[in-house]
Amino acid sequence: MKWLIPLADLDFGEKEIKAVTDVLRAKWLTMGQVTQNFERRFADYLGVKHAVAVANCTVALHLANVVLDIGPGAEVILPSLSFVATANAVLHTGATPSFADITSLENLNISPRAIEQRINQHTRAVTVMHYGGYPCAMVEITKIARQHNLAVIEDAAHAPGASINGKMIGTFGDVGCFSFFSNKNLATGEGGMIVTDRDDLAEKLRVMRSHGMTTLTWDRHRGHSHSYDVVDLGYNYRIDEMRSALGLVQLEKLAQNNERRRELAAEYRRLLADVPGLLVPFNKHPGRSACHLFPILLDSEINRRSFIEGMRDQGIQTSIHYPPIHQFSYYQERFGDGTGTLPMTEAVGFREVTLPLYPGMTVQDVKRVVDALRLVIDKDLEVCTKSF
Ligand SMILES: *Cc1c(COP(=O)(O)O)cnc(C)c1O
């Protein structure tokens, strides 16, 4: 299907093509100078001590749990309104996810109150996810975590470049995880980054990323060492130089592209203010969003499926973020039917639609989306009124 306006679009050009072909010509394909530069620049951009590049954000989240010694018997509090990888990362360590509800229908981020209520003697960590790039209440959450001696992991897949209280998202917790998947604000195809200020964790992350080995091929190549030891049961979670090269170019564009996303999101908010039948979350949300997604909540009398089809028929791609994790078959089979336990998460899972947002959009495109949406909603509300 050729969309008039797709949900997301890459900002790729000649610079990305040159960066990748330069790597191919240099013929050093993995864990070399380009990756080291990418890590250094990403850490500097966030103002954090260490950045460790990995294959994707899913393994970043897994490794974060592993180096924080999350394992069997431990519980990790996290949102159910997230991508399934946030919770799978916990399950892969043998620990148990404990889902907490979101704050409200206006603030789709995990509720600090709900976190507090879920803490018990098994709780070891809290994973937050900055929905759509809008910052979680990190000052409050890190305070709760400190009081109860819990680690904090940030799933910052939506939020590279976002900040709150003057501090970059990803740098509040013990570990922050980023995704460079194709539709994210900084895209390398597959790719991810783990950031931390803790030297002990950075060291563990580097070792565990590469089979638990003490030295890398790169060091041996440069004649710095001749053998290696294996000191832990690690993984191959490495990134390659082509992706790091893409990442370096994309990082240079990130601040400007995020600014563009914020302008477009503001335009959406302006145009949607007087549209009946929907609620726009994160109005006047504190901090600076990376505006990864533009979510809306349809009123419950509007049929979401026919709304999405109505938009599709006008060439506009939309999506849903997210079907709640606790309601997936796999999770229900393992942990029982939790339906009813997270009322706000479930309401959003039922009513949410994500509208197109990407830096290459024009204000005219935003207007087109809103015009199309008005048309579908008018029709839908008319049908509803008639049927009563
Ligand atoms: C995209 C995403 C992930 C997974 O990222 P990958 O790089 O595709 O593994 C994890 N969490 C959230 C919230 C995401 O949006």
CSV table of C-alpha atoms and ligand atoms in Angstrom, one decimal:
chain,number,residue,atom,x,y,z
A,1,MET,CA,0.0,0.0,0.0
A,2,LYS,CA,1.3,3.4,-1.0
A,3,TRP,CA,0.3,5.9,1.8
A,4,LEU,CA,-0.4,9.5,1.2
A,5,ILE,CA,1.0,10.1,4.7
A,6,PRO,CA,2.8,7.1,6.4
A,7,LEU,CA,3.0,6.7,10.1
A,8,ALA,CA,6.7,7.3,10.1
A,9,ASP,CA,9.5,8.0,7.6
A,10,LEU,CA,13.3,7.9,7.7
A,11,ASP,CA,15.4,11.1,7.3
A,12,PHE,CA,18.1,9.4,5.3
A,13,GLY,CA,20.3,11.1,2.6
A,14,GLU,CA,23.7,11.1,0.9
A,15,LYS,CA,25.5,11.5,4.3
A,16,GLU,CA,24.1,8.1,5.5
A,17,ILE,CA,25.0,6.4,2.2
A,18,LYS,CA,28.6,7.8,2.3
A,19,ALA,CA,29.0,6.8,6.0
A,20,VAL,CA,28.1,3.2,5.3
A,21,THR,CA,30.2,3.0,2.1
A,22,ASP,CA,33.2,4.5,3.9
A,23,VAL,CA,33.0,1.6,6.4
A,24,LEU,CA,32.6,-1.0,3.6
A,25,ARG,CA,35.7,0.4,1.9
A,26,ALA,CA,37.7,0.4,5.1
A,27,LYS,CA,36.8,-3.3,5.5
A,28,TRP,CA,36.6,-3.3,9.3
A,29,LEU,CA,33.0,-4.4,10.0
A,30,THR,CA,32.5,-4.8,13.7
A,31,MET,CA,33.4,-3.2,17.0
A,32,GLY,CA,36.0,-0.7,15.8
A,33,GLN,CA,36.7,3.0,15.7
A,34,VAL,CA,33.3,4.0,14.3
A,35,THR,CA,31.4,2.2,17.1
A,36,GLN,CA,33.7,3.8,19.7
A,37,ASN,CA,33.1,7.2,18.2
A,38,PHE,CA,29.3,6.6,18.2
A,39,GLU,CA,29.4,5.5,21.9
A,40,ARG,CA,31.5,8.6,22.9
A,41,ARG,CA,29.3,11.0,21.0
A,42,PHE,CA,26.1,9.5,22.2
A,43,ALA,CA,27.4,9.6,25.8
A,44,ASP,CA,28.5,13.2,25.4
A,45,TYR,CA,25.1,14.2,23.9
A,46,LEU,CA,23.3,12.8,26.9
A,47,GLY,CA,25.9,14.0,29.4
A,48,VAL,CA,26.4,10.5,30.7
A,49,LYS,CA,29.7,8.8,31.5
A,50,HIS,CA,29.3,5.5,29.5
A,51,ALA,CA,27.5,4.4,26.4
A,52,VAL,CA,27.6,0.8,25.2
A,53,ALA,CA,26.3,0.1,21.7
A,54,VAL,CA,24.4,-3.1,21.2
A,55,ALA,CA,22.4,-5.0,18.5
A,56,ASN,CA,19.0,-3.6,19.5
A,57,CYS,CA,17.0,-2.2,22.5
A,58,THR,CA,15.6,-5.6,23.3
A,59,VAL,CA,19.0,-7.0,24.2
A,60,ALA,CA,19.9,-3.7,25.8
A,61,LEU,CA,17.0,-4.2,28.2
A,62,HIS,CA,17.9,-7.8,28.8
A,63,LEU,CA,21.5,-6.9,29.5
A,64,ALA,CA,20.4,-4.1,31.8
A,65,ASN,CA,18.4,-6.6,33.9
A,66,VAL,CA,21.3,-9.1,33.9
A,67,VAL,CA,24.0,-6.6,35.1
A,68,LEU,CA,21.7,-5.4,37.9
A,69,ASP,CA,21.5,-9.1,39.0
A,70,ILE,CA,17.8,-9.4,38.3
A,71,GLY,CA,17.0,-13.1,38.3
A,72,PRO,CA,14.8,-15.9,39.7
A,73,GLY,CA,12.8,-14.8,42.7
A,74,ALA,CA,13.1,-11.1,41.9
A,75,GLU,CA,10.2,-8.9,40.8
A,76,VAL,CA,10.5,-5.9,38.5
A,77,ILE,CA,7.8,-3.3,38.5
A,78,LEU,CA,7.0,-2.0,35.0
A,79,PRO,CA,4.2,-0.6,32.8
A,80,SER,CA,2.0,-3.0,30.8
A,81,LEU,CA,1.4,-0.1,28.3
A,82,SER,CA,4.7,-0.7,26.5
A,83,PHE,CA,6.3,-2.8,23.8
A,84,VAL,CA,6.4,-6.4,24.8
A,85,ALA,CA,10.3,-6.4,24.9
A,86,THR,CA,10.2,-4.3,28.1
A,87,ALA,CA,8.6,-7.2,30.0
A,88,ASN,CA,10.2,-10.1,28.0
A,89,ALA,CA,13.6,-8.7,29.1
A,90,VAL,CA,12.6,-9.4,32.7
A,91,LEU,CA,11.2,-12.9,31.9
A,92,HIS,CA,14.4,-13.9,30.1
A,93,THR,CA,16.4,-13.5,33.4
A,94,GLY,CA,13.9,-15.7,35.3
A,95,ALA,CA,12.5,-12.8,37.2
A,96,THR,CA,8.8,-11.9,37.4
A,97,PRO,CA,7.2,-8.7,35.9
A,98,SER,CA,4.9,-6.8,38.2
A,99,PHE,CA,2.7,-4.5,36.1
A,100,ALA,CA,1.7,-1.1,37.4
A,101,ASP,CA,-1.0,1.1,35.9
A,102,ILE,CA,-0.4,4.4,34.1
A,103,THR,CA,-0.9,7.8,35.7
A,104,SER,CA,-4.1,8.9,33.9
A,105,LEU,CA,-5.7,9.1,30.5
A,106,GLU,CA,-3.8,12.4,30.0
A,107,ASN,CA,-0.4,11.0,31.3
A,108,LEU,CA,0.2,7.6,29.8
A,109,ASN,CA,3.4,7.0,31.8
A,110,ILE,CA,3.7,4.6,34.7
A,111,SER,CA,2.2,6.1,37.9
A,112,PRO,CA,4.6,6.7,40.8
A,113,ARG,CA,1.7,5.9,43.2
A,114,ALA,CA,1.1,2.6,41.5
A,115,ILE,CA,4.8,1.8,41.7
A,116,GLU,CA,4.8,2.4,45.4
A,117,GLN,CA,1.7,0.2,45.9
A,118,ARG,CA,3.4,-2.8,44.1
A,119,ILE,CA,6.6,-2.8,46.1
A,120,ASN,CA,7.0,-5.9,48.2
A,121,GLN,CA,10.0,-7.9,49.7
A,122,HIS,CA,10.7,-9.5,46.3
A,123,THR,CA,10.9,-6.2,44.4
A,124,ARG,CA,14.4,-5.5,43.0
A,125,ALA,CA,13.9,-2.9,40.3
A,126,VAL,CA,11.6,-0.6,38.5
A,127,THR,CA,11.6,-0.3,34.7
A,128,VAL,CA,10.0,2.9,33.3
A,129,MET,CA,9.1,3.6,29.7
A,130,HIS,CA,8.8,7.2,28.5
A,131,TYR,CA,5.7,6.8,26.3
A,132,GLY,CA,5.9,8.6,23.0
A,133,GLY,CA,9.1,10.4,24.2
A,134,TYR,CA,7.2,12.2,27.0
A,135,PRO,CA,9.3,12.0,30.2
A,136,CYS,CA,8.2,9.9,33.2
A,137,ALA,CA,8.2,11.6,36.7
A,138,MET,CA,11.9,10.7,37.2
A,139,VAL,CA,12.6,12.8,40.2
A,140,GLU,CA,9.7,11.2,42.1
A,141,ILE,CA,10.4,7.7,40.8
A,142,THR,CA,14.1,7.7,41.6
A,143,LYS,CA,13.3,9.0,45.1
A,144,ILE,CA,10.9,6.1,45.6
A,145,ALA,CA,13.5,3.6,44.3
A,146,ARG,CA,16.2,5.0,46.6
A,147,GLN,CA,13.9,4.7,49.6
A,148,HIS,CA,13.3,1.0,48.9
A,149,ASN,CA,16.7,0.2,47.6
A,150,LEU,CA,15.5,-0.6,44.0
A,151,ALA,CA,17.4,-0.3,40.8
A,152,VAL,CA,15.9,1.8,38.0
A,153,ILE,CA,16.0,0.9,34.3
A,154,GLU,CA,14.8,3.4,31.8
A,155,ASP,CA,13.3,2.0,28.6
A,156,ALA,CA,14.1,5.2,26.6
A,157,ALA,CA,13.4,3.7,23.2
A,158,HIS,CA,11.0,6.6,22.4
A,159,ALA,CA,13.0,9.3,24.1
A,160,PRO,CA,16.5,10.0,22.8
A,161,GLY,CA,17.0,13.8,23.4
A,162,ALA,CA,14.0,14.2,25.8
A,163,SER,CA,14.7,15.8,29.2
A,164,ILE,CA,13.0,16.7,32.4
A,165,ASN,CA,14.2,18.9,35.3
A,166,GLY,CA,17.1,19.9,33.1
A,167,LYS,CA,18.5,16.3,32.8
A,168,MET,CA,18.4,14.0,29.8
A,169,ILE,CA,16.1,11.0,29.8
A,170,GLY,CA,18.1,7.8,30.1
A,171,THR,CA,20.5,9.3,32.6
A,172,PHE,CA,18.2,9.2,35.7
A,173,GLY,CA,18.2,5.5,36.3
A,174,ASP,CA,21.1,3.0,36.9
A,175,VAL,CA,20.8,2.1,33.2
A,176,GLY,CA,19.1,3.7,30.2
A,177,CYS,CA,18.2,1.7,27.1
A,178,PHE,CA,17.7,3.2,23.6
A,179,SER,CA,16.5,1.7,20.3
A,180,PHE,CA,17.7,2.6,16.8
A,181,PHE,CA,15.0,0.5,15.0
A,182,SER,CA,13.9,1.9,11.7
A,183,ASN,CA,10.9,3.8,13.0
A,184,LYS,CA,12.6,5.4,16.0
A,185,ASN,CA,13.8,9.0,16.2
A,186,LEU,CA,17.4,7.9,15.6
A,187,ALA,CA,17.4,5.0,13.1
A,188,THR,CA,20.1,2.5,12.0
A,189,GLY,CA,17.8,-0.4,11.0
A,190,GLU,CA,18.5,-2.5,14.0
A,191,GLY,CA,20.6,-1.1,16.8
A,192,GLY,CA,20.6,0.0,20.4
A,193,MET,CA,22.5,1.7,23.2
A,194,ILE,CA,22.9,1.3,26.9
A,195,VAL,CA,24.0,4.3,29.0
A,196,THR,CA,25.1,4.5,32.6
A,197,ASP,CA,27.1,6.7,35.0
A,198,ARG,CA,28.2,3.7,37.0
A,199,ASP,CA,31.7,2.4,36.2
A,200,ASP,CA,31.0,-1.0,37.6
A,201,LEU,CA,27.9,-1.5,35.4
A,202,ALA,CA,29.7,-0.2,32.3
A,203,GLU,CA,32.5,-2.7,32.7
A,204,LYS,CA,30.0,-5.6,33.2
A,205,LEU,CA,28.0,-4.4,30.2
A,206,ARG,CA,31.0,-4.4,27.9
A,207,VAL,CA,32.1,-7.9,29.0
A,208,MET,CA,28.6,-9.4,28.8
A,209,ARG,CA,27.9,-7.8,25.4
A,210,SER,CA,30.7,-9.9,24.0
A,211,HIS,CA,30.6,-13.5,25.4
A,212,GLY,CA,32.0,-12.5,28.8
A,213,MET,CA,35.4,-12.1,27.2
A,214,THR,CA,38.0,-9.8,28.7
A,215,THR,CA,39.5,-8.4,25.5
A,216,LEU,CA,38.0,-7.6,22.1
A,217,THR,CA,39.1,-8.6,18.6
A,218,TRP,CA,39.8,-4.9,18.0
A,219,ASP,CA,42.4,-4.8,20.8
A,220,ARG,CA,44.1,-7.9,19.5
A,221,HIS,CA,44.1,-6.5,16.0
A,222,ARG,CA,45.9,-3.4,17.2
A,223,GLY,CA,48.4,-5.6,19.0
A,224,HIS,CA,47.3,-4.7,22.5
A,225,SER,CA,46.7,-8.2,23.6
A,226,HIS,CA,47.2,-11.7,22.4
A,227,SER,CA,44.8,-13.8,24.3
A,228,TYR,CA,41.7,-13.5,26.3
A,229,ASP,CA,39.8,-14.9,29.3
A,230,VAL,CA,36.1,-15.6,29.7
A,231,VAL,CA,35.0,-14.4,33.0
A,232,ASP,CA,31.2,-14.7,32.8
A,233,LEU,CA,28.4,-16.3,30.8
A,234,GLY,CA,28.0,-13.6,28.2
A,235,TYR,CA,26.2,-13.1,24.9
A,236,ASN,CA,26.9,-11.8,21.4
A,237,TYR,CA,24.9,-8.6,21.6
A,238,ARG,CA,27.3,-6.5,19.5
A,239,ILE,CA,26.4,-3.8,16.9
A,240,ASP,CA,28.4,-3.5,13.7
A,241,GLU,CA,30.3,-0.6,12.2
A,242,MET,CA,27.8,0.0,9.3
A,243,ARG,CA,25.1,0.7,11.9
A,244,SER,CA,27.3,2.8,14.1
A,245,ALA,CA,28.3,4.9,11.0
A,246,LEU,CA,24.5,5.4,10.4
A,247,GLY,CA,24.1,6.2,14.0
A,248,LEU,CA,26.8,8.9,14.0
A,249,VAL,CA,25.1,10.7,11.1
A,250,GLN,CA,21.6,10.3,12.6
A,251,LEU,CA,22.9,11.6,16.0
A,252,GLU,CA,24.0,14.9,14.3
A,253,LYS,CA,20.4,15.3,13.0
A,254,LEU,CA,18.7,14.3,16.2
A,255,ALA,CA,18.3,17.6,18.1
A,256,GLN,CA,17.0,19.4,15.0
A,257,ASN,CA,14.6,16.5,14.0
A,258,ASN,CA,13.3,16.4,17.6
A,259,GLU,CA,12.6,20.1,17.4
A,260,ARG,CA,10.7,19.6,14.1
A,261,ARG,CA,8.7,16.8,15.8
A,262,ARG,CA,7.8,19.2,18.6
A,263,GLU,CA,6.6,21.9,16.2
A,264,LEU,CA,4.5,19.4,14.3
A,265,ALA,CA,3.0,18.0,17.6
A,266,ALA,CA,2.2,21.5,18.7
A,267,GLU,CA,0.4,22.0,15.3
A,268,TYR,CA,-1.6,18.8,15.9
A,269,ARG,CA,-2.6,20.0,19.4
A,270,ARG,CA,-3.7,23.3,18.0
A,271,LEU,CA,-5.8,21.8,15.2
A,272,LEU,CA,-7.3,19.0,17.4
A,273,ALA,CA,-8.3,21.2,20.3
A,274,ASP,CA,-11.9,21.7,19.1
A,275,VAL,CA,-12.5,18.2,17.5
A,276,PRO,CA,-15.2,16.3,19.3
A,277,GLY,CA,-15.0,12.6,20.2
A,278,LEU,CA,-11.3,12.4,21.3
A,279,LEU,CA,-8.8,13.2,24.0
A,280,VAL,CA,-5.2,14.3,23.3
A,281,PRO,CA,-2.9,13.0,26.0
A,282,PHE,CA,0.2,14.8,27.3
A,283,ASN,CA,-1.2,18.4,26.9
A,284,LYS,CA,1.2,20.7,28.9
A,285,HIS,CA,3.3,17.7,30.0
A,286,PRO,CA,6.3,18.7,32.1
A,287,GLY,CA,9.8,18.5,30.5
A,288,ARG,CA,10.9,18.3,26.9
A,289,SER,CA,9.5,15.4,24.8
A,290,ALA,CA,11.3,13.7,22.0
A,291,CYS,CA,7.8,13.5,20.4
A,292,HIS,CA,8.4,10.0,19.0
A,293,LEU,CA,4.6,9.3,18.8
A,294,PHE,CA,1.5,11.4,18.5
A,295,PRO,CA,-1.2,9.4,20.4
A,296,ILE,CA,-4.9,10.3,20.6
A,297,LEU,CA,-7.7,8.5,22.6
A,298,LEU,CA,-11.0,8.0,20.8
A,299,ASP,CA,-14.2,8.4,22.9
A,300,SER,CA,-15.5,4.9,23.8
A,301,GLU,CA,-18.5,5.3,21.5
A,302,ILE,CA,-16.3,5.6,18.4
A,303,ASN,CA,-15.4,2.3,16.8
A,304,ARG,CA,-11.6,2.2,16.6
A,305,ARG,CA,-11.4,-0.4,13.9
A,306,SER,CA,-13.7,1.6,11.5
A,307,PHE,CA,-11.8,4.8,12.5
A,308,ILE,CA,-8.5,3.2,11.4
A,309,GLU,CA,-10.1,1.9,8.2
A,310,GLY,CA,-11.6,5.3,7.5
A,311,MET,CA,-8.1,6.9,7.8
A,312,ARG,CA,-6.6,4.2,5.7
A,313,ASP,CA,-9.2,4.8,2.9
A,314,GLN,CA,-7.9,8.4,2.8
A,315,GLY,CA,-4.3,7.2,2.5
A,316,ILE,CA,-3.3,7.9,6.1
A,317,GLN,CA,-1.5,5.3,8.1
A,318,THR,CA,-2.2,5.0,11.8
A,319,SER,CA,-1.2,2.5,14.5
A,320,ILE,CA,-1.9,1.4,18.0
A,321,HIS,CA,0.5,1.8,21.0
A,322,TYR,CA,0.0,-0.6,22.7
A,323,PRO,CA,-2.1,-3.7,23.2
A,324,PRO,CA,-1.4,-4.1,27.0
A,325,ILE,CA,1.3,-6.7,27.7
A,326,HIS,CA,-0.6,-8.4,30.5
A,327,GLN,CA,-3.5,-9.2,28.1
A,328,PHE,CA,-1.3,-11.1,25.5
A,329,SER,CA,-2.1,-14.8,25.4
A,330,TYR,CA,1.4,-15.8,26.5
A,331,TYR,CA,1.3,-13.5,29.6
A,332,GLN,CA,-2.2,-14.7,30.4
A,333,GLU,CA,-1.2,-18.3,30.1
A,334,ARG,CA,1.7,-17.8,32.5
A,335,PHE,CA,0.3,-15.3,35.0
A,336,GLY,CA,-3.5,-15.7,34.6
A,337,ASP,CA,-6.1,-13.4,33.2
A,338,GLY,CA,-5.2,-10.0,34.7
A,339,THR,CA,-8.0,-8.2,32.9
A,340,GLY,CA,-9.5,-5.5,35.2
A,341,THR,CA,-6.3,-5.1,37.2
A,342,LEU,CA,-5.0,-2.1,35.2
A,343,PRO,CA,-8.1,-0.1,34.3
A,344,MET,CA,-6.4,2.9,32.7
A,345,THR,CA,-3.9,0.9,30.8
A,346,GLU,CA,-6.7,-1.3,29.5
A,347,ALA,CA,-8.8,1.8,28.5
A,348,VAL,CA,-5.9,3.2,26.5
A,349,GLY,CA,-5.2,-0.2,25.0
A,350,PHE,CA,-8.8,-0.2,23.8
A,351,ARG,CA,-9.1,3.5,22.7
A,352,GLU,CA,-5.6,4.6,21.5
A,353,VAL,CA,-4.7,5.5,18.0
A,354,THR,CA,-1.3,6.9,16.9
A,355,LEU,CA,-1.3,9.5,14.2
A,356,PRO,CA,1.6,10.0,11.7
A,357,LEU,CA,4.6,12.0,13.0
A,358,TYR,CA,8.1,12.3,11.4
A,359,PRO,CA,10.4,15.2,10.8
A,360,GLY,CA,9.8,15.2,7.0
A,361,MET,CA,6.1,16.0,7.5
A,362,THR,CA,4.9,19.4,6.6
A,363,VAL,CA,2.3,21.5,8.5
A,364,GLN,CA,0.1,20.9,5.5
A,365,ASP,CA,0.4,17.1,6.1
A,366,VAL,CA,-0.7,17.6,9.7
A,367,LYS,CA,-3.7,19.6,8.5
A,368,ARG,CA,-4.5,16.8,6.0
A,369,VAL,CA,-4.4,14.2,8.7
A,370,VAL,CA,-6.7,16.3,10.9
A,371,ASP,CA,-9.1,17.0,8.1
A,372,ALA,CA,-9.3,13.3,7.3
A,373,LEU,CA,-9.8,12.5,11.0
A,374,ARG,CA,-12.7,15.1,11.3
A,375,LEU,CA,-14.4,13.4,8.3
A,376,VAL,CA,-14.2,10.0,9.9
A,377,ILE,CA,-15.3,11.1,13.3
A,378,ASP,CA,-18.2,13.2,12.0
A,379,LYS,CA,-19.4,10.2,10.1
A,380,ASP,CA,-18.9,7.9,13.1
A,381,LEU,CA,-20.7,10.2,15.6
A,382,GLU,CA,-23.6,10.6,13.1
A,383,VAL,CA,-24.0,6.8,13.0
A,384,CYS,CA,-23.9,6.6,16.8
A,385,THR,CA,-26.5,9.3,17.2
A,386,LYS,CA,-28.8,7.6,14.7
A,387,SER,CA,-28.5,4.3,16.4
A,388,PHE,CA,-29.8,5.6,19.7
B,1,LIG,C1,11.1,-0.3,19.8
B,1,LIG,C2,11.0,-0.6,21.3
B,1,LIG,C3,11.7,-1.6,21.9
B,1,LIG,C4,12.6,-2.6,21.2
B,1,LIG,O1,13.6,-2.0,20.5
B,1,LIG,P1,14.4,-2.9,19.4
B,1,LIG,O2,15.5,-2.0,19.1
B,1,LIG,O3,13.5,-3.1,18.2
B,1,LIG,O4,14.7,-4.2,20.0
B,1,LIG,C5,11.6,-1.7,23.3
B,1,LIG,N1,10.8,-0.9,24.0
B,1,LIG,C6,10.1,0.1,23.4
B,1,LIG,C7,9.2,0.9,24.2
B,1,LIG,C8,10.1,0.2,22.0
B,1,LIG,O5,9.3,1.2,21.4
